GROMACS .gro file of C-alpha atoms in nm:
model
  261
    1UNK     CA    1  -0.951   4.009  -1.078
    2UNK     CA    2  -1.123   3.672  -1.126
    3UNK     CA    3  -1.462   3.746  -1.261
    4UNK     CA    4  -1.501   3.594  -1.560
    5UNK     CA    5  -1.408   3.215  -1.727
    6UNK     CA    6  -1.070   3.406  -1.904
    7UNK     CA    7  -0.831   3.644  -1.814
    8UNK     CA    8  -0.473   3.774  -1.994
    9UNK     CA    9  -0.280   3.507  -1.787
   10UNK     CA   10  -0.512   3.232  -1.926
   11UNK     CA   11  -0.570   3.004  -1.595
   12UNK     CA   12  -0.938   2.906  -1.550
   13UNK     CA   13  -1.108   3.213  -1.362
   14UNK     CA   14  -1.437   3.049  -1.273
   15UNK     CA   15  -1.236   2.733  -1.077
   16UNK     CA   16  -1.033   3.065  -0.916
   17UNK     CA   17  -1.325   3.263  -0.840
   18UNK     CA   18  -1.526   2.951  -0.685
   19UNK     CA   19  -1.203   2.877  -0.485
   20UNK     CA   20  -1.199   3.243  -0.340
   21UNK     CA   21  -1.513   3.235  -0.247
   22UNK     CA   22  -1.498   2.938  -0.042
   23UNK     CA   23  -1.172   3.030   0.070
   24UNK     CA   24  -1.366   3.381   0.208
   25UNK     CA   25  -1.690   3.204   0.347
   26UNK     CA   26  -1.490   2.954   0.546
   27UNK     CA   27  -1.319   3.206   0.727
   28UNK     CA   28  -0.945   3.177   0.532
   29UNK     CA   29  -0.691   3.386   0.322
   30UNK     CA   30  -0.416   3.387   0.068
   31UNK     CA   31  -0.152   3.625  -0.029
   32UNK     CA   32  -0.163   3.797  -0.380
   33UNK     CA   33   0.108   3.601  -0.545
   34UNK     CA   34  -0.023   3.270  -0.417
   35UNK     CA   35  -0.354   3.309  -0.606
   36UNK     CA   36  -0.110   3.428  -0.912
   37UNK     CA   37   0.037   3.075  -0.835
   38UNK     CA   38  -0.315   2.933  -0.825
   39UNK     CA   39  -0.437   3.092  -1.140
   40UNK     CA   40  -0.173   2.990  -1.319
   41UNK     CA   41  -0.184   2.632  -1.183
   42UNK     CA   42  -0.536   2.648  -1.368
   43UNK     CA   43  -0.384   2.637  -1.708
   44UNK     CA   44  -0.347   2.307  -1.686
   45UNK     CA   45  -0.502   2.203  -2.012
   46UNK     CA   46  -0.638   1.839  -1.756
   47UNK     CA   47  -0.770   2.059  -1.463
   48UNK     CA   48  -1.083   1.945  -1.534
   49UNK     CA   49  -1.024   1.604  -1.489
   50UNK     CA   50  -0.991   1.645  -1.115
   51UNK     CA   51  -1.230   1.569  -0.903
   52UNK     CA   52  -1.060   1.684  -0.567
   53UNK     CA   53  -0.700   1.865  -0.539
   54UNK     CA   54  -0.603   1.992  -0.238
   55UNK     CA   55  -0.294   2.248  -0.224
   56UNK     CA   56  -0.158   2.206   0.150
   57UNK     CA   57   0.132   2.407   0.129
   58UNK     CA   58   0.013   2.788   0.154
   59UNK     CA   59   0.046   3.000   0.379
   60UNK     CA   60  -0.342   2.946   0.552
   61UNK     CA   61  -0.451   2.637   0.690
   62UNK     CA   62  -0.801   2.656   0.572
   63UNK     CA   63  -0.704   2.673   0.213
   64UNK     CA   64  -0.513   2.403   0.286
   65UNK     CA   65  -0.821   2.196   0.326
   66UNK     CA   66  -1.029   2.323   0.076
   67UNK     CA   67  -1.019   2.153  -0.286
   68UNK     CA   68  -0.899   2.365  -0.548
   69UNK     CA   69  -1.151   2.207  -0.818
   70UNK     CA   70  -1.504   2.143  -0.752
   71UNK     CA   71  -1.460   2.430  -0.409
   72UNK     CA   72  -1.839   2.499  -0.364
   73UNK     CA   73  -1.923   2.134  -0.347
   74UNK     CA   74  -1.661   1.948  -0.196
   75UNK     CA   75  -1.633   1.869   0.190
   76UNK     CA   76  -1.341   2.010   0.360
   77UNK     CA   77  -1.055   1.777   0.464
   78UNK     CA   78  -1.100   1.678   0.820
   79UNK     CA   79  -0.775   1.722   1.082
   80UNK     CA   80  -0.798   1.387   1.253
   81UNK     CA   81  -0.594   1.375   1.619
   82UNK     CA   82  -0.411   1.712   1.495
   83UNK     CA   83  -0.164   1.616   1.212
   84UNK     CA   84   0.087   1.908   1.201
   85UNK     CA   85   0.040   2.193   0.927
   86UNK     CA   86   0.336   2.428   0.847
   87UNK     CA   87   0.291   2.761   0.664
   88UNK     CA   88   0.408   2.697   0.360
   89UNK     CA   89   0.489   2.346   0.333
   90UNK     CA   90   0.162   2.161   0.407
   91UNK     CA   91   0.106   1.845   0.667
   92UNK     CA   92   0.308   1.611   0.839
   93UNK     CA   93   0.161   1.295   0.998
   94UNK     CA   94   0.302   1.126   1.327
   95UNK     CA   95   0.303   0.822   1.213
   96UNK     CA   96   0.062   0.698   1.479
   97UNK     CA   97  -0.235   0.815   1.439
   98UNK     CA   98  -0.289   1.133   1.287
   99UNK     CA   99  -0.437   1.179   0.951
  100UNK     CA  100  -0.631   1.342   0.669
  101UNK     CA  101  -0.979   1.247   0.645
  102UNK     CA  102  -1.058   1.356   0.243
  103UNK     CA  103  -1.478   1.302   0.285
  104UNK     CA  104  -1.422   1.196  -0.090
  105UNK     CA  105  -1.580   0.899  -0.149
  106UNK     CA  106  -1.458   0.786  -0.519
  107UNK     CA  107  -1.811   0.535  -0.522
  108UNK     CA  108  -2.057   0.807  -0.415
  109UNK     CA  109  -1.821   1.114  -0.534
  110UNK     CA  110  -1.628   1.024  -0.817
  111UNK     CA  111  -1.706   1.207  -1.142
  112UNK     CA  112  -1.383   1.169  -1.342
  113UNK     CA  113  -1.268   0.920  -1.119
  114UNK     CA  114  -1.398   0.611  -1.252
  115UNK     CA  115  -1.335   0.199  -1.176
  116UNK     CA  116  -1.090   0.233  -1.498
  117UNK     CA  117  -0.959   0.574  -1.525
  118UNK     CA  118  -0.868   0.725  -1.209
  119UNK     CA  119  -0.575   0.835  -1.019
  120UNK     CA  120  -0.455   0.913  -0.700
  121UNK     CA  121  -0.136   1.090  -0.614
  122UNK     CA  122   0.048   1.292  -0.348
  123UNK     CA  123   0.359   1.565  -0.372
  124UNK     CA  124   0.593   1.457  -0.035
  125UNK     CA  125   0.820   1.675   0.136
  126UNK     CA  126   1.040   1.414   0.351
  127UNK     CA  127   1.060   0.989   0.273
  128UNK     CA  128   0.890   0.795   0.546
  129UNK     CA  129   1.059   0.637   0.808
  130UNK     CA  130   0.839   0.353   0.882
  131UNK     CA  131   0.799  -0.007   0.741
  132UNK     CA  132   0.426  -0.019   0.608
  133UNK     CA  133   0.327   0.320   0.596
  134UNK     CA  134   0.054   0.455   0.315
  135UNK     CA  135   0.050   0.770   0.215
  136UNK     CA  136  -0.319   0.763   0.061
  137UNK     CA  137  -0.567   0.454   0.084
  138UNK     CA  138  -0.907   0.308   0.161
  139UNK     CA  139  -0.998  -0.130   0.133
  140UNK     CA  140  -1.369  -0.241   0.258
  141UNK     CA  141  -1.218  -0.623   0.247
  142UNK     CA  142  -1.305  -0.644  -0.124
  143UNK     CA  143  -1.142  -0.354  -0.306
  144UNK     CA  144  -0.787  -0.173  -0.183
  145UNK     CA  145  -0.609   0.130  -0.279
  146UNK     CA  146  -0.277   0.139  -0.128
  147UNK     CA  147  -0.052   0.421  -0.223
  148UNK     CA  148   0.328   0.438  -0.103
  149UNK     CA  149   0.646   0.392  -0.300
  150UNK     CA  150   0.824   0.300  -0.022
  151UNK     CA  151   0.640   0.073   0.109
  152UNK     CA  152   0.909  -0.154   0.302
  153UNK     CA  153   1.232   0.140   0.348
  154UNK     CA  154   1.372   0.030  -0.044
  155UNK     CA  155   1.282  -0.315  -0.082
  156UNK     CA  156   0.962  -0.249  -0.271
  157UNK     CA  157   0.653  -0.078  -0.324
  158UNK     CA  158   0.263  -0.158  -0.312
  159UNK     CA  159   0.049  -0.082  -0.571
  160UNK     CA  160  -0.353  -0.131  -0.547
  161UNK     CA  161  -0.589   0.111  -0.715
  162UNK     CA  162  -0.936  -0.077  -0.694
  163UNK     CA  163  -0.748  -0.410  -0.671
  164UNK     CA  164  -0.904  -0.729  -0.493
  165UNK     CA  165  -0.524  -0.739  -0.357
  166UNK     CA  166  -0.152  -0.566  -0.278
  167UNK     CA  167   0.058  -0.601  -0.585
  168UNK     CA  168   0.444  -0.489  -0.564
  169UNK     CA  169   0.599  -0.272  -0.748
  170UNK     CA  170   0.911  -0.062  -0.802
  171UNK     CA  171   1.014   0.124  -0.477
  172UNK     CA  172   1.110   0.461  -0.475
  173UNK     CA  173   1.143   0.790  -0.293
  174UNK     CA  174   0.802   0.894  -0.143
  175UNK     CA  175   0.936   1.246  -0.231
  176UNK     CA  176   0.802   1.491  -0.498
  177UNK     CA  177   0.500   1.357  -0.712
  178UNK     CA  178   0.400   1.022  -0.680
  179UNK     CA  179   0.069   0.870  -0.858
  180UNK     CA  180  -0.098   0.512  -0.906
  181UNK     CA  181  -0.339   0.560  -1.195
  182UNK     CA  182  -0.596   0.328  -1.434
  183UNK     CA  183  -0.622   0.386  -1.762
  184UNK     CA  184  -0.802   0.020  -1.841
  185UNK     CA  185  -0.935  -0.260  -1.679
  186UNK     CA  186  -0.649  -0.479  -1.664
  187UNK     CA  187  -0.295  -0.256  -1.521
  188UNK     CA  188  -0.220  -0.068  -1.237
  189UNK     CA  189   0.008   0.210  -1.305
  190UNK     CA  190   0.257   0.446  -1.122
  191UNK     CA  191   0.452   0.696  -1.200
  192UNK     CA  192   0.734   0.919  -1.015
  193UNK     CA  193   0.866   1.303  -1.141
  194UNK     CA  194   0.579   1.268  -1.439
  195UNK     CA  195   0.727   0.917  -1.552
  196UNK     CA  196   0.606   0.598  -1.581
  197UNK     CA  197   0.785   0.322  -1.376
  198UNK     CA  198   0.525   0.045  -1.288
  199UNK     CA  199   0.287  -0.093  -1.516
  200UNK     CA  200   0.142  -0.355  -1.362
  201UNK     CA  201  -0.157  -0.666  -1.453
  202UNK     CA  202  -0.407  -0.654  -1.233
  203UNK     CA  203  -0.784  -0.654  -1.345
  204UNK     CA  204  -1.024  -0.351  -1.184
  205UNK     CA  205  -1.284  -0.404  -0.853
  206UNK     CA  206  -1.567  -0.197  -0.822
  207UNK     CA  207  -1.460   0.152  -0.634
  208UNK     CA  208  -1.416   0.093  -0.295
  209UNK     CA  209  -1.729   0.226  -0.104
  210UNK     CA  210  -1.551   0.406   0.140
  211UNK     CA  211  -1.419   0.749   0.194
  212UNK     CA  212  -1.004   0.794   0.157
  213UNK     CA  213  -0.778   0.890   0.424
  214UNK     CA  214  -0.411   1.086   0.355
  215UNK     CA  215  -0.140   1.003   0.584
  216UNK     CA  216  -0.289   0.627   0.623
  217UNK     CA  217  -0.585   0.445   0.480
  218UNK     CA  218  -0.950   0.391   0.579
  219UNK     CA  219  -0.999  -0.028   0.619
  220UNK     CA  220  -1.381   0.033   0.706
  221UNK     CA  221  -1.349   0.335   0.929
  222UNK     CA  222  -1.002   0.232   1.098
  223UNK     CA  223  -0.699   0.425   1.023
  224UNK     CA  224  -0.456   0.152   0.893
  225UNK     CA  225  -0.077   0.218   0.847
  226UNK     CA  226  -0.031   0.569   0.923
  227UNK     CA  227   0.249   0.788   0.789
  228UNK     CA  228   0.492   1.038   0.951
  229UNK     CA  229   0.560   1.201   0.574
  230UNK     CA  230   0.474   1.567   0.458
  231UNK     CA  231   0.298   1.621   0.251
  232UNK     CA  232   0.233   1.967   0.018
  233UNK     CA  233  -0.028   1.855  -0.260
  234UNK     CA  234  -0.302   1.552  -0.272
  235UNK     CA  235  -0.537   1.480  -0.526
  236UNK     CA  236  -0.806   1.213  -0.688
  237UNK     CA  237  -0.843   1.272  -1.100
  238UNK     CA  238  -0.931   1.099  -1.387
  239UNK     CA  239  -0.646   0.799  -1.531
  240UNK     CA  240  -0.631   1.092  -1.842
  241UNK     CA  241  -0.440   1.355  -1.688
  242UNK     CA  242  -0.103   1.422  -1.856
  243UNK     CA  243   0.203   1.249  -1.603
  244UNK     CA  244   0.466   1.483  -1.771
  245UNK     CA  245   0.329   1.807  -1.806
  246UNK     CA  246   0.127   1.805  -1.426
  247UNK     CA  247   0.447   1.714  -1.311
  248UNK     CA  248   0.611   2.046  -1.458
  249UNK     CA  249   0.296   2.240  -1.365
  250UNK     CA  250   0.321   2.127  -0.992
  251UNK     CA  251   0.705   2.181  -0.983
  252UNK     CA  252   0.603   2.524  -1.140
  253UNK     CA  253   0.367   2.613  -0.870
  254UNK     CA  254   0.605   2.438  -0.574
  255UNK     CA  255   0.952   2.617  -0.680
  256UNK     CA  256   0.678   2.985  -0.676
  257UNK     CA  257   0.550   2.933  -0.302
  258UNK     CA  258   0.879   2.758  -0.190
  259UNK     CA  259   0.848   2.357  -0.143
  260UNK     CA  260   0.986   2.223  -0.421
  261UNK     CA  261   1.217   1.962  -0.417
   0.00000   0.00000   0.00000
């Protein structure tokens, strides 16, 4: 059971217990060995430096849309014109105008995510199929975030993580983990499969004062350049969090319920 802050497995049992209790008093359910999955998730020596992390492929939709850290506080993710949720895999956009509305605000919410250390990632299911697509975002006119490394079908990628502008990067696969992170003032990082392969100069904005949309991006209320990917894991952190080892963790915890790749 998860009733105190340890157990013999050694995942966190008060993020677990929080979770579960959410997870009952919104009206959801998981099976047995995906809160073993869960737990050991947990382990993660970095979990706490997560402020939202959203596991969308289980086999309930509510969980789905509840953050695993920070449960009891954070707003549910908002369905916005019905993106489609599979058991077990997570969401799929339509490339029109369906999306995830997070109700995390990084400027009113943000606790580990700071204006130089944060990150923002996203574990994909299929590649997008669309020129100018973002996977996560939000921009006010000032500030951007732009994540997708795809962003023109191979040619390259766009990288802003509270940028005054759209820098490009190294495209790849919007597939598996993907992440643009801070860790200063003065790059813009990505990395792919727990690897670093952009590493870009770009001096910080203030955090964009705006809440972030999955499968597009928020420009001031407006969903902007919606996706058609799926998507089985989303998440806003601290710039600190190991690349290599979440990687493994989330491969860990994909390859247990099914949708790794």
């Amino acid at each position: 059971s998860f009733t105190d802050g340890t157990n013999s497995g050694g995942g966190n049992t008060s993020i677990m217990t929080d979770y579960l209790t959410r997870l009952s008093a919104e009206g959801g359910s998981l099976t047995a060995p995906e809160i073993v999955a869960l737990n050991l998730l947990t382990q993660n020596a970095d979990i706490g430096e997560f402020d939202r992390l959203w596991i969308h492929g289980l086999s309930n939709q509510i969980a789905a849309r509840i953050s695993l850290v920070n449960s009891l506080t954070a707003d549910l993710i908002t369905e916005v014109n019905s993106p489609t949720w599979t058991a077990g895999e997570g969401y799929t956009g339509n490339g029109v105008n369906s999306f995830l509305e997070t109700n995390y605000n990084s400027a009113v919410d943000g606790v580990k995510y700071t204006q130089n250390s944060n990150a923002n990632g996203f574990y994909g299911l299929t590649a997008s199929t669309g020129i100018g697509q973002m996977i996560i975002g939000n921009g006010d006119g000032f500030g951007f975030n732009f994540n997708n490394p795809n962003f023109t079908n191979g040619v390259d990628s766009i990288i802003s993580v509270n940028s005054n502008g759209a820098l490009f990067g190294t495209s790849s696969s919007t597939t598996s983990l993907n992440i643009n992170y801070r860790t200063n003032s003065t790059h813009i990082k990505r990395s792919r499969l727990g690897v670093l392969i952009d590493n870009v100069a770009d001096i910080s904005n203030p955090l964009v004062n705006e809440t972030f949309y999955i499968l597009g991006r928020n420009q001031v209320n407006s969903l902007l350049n919606p996706s058609d990917v799926q998507l089985s894991l989303s998440f806003f952190s601290s710039g600190a969090i190991d690349q290599a080892q979440f990687y493994a963790d989330v491969q860990t915890l994909g390859t247990t319920l099914g949708w790794a790749v």
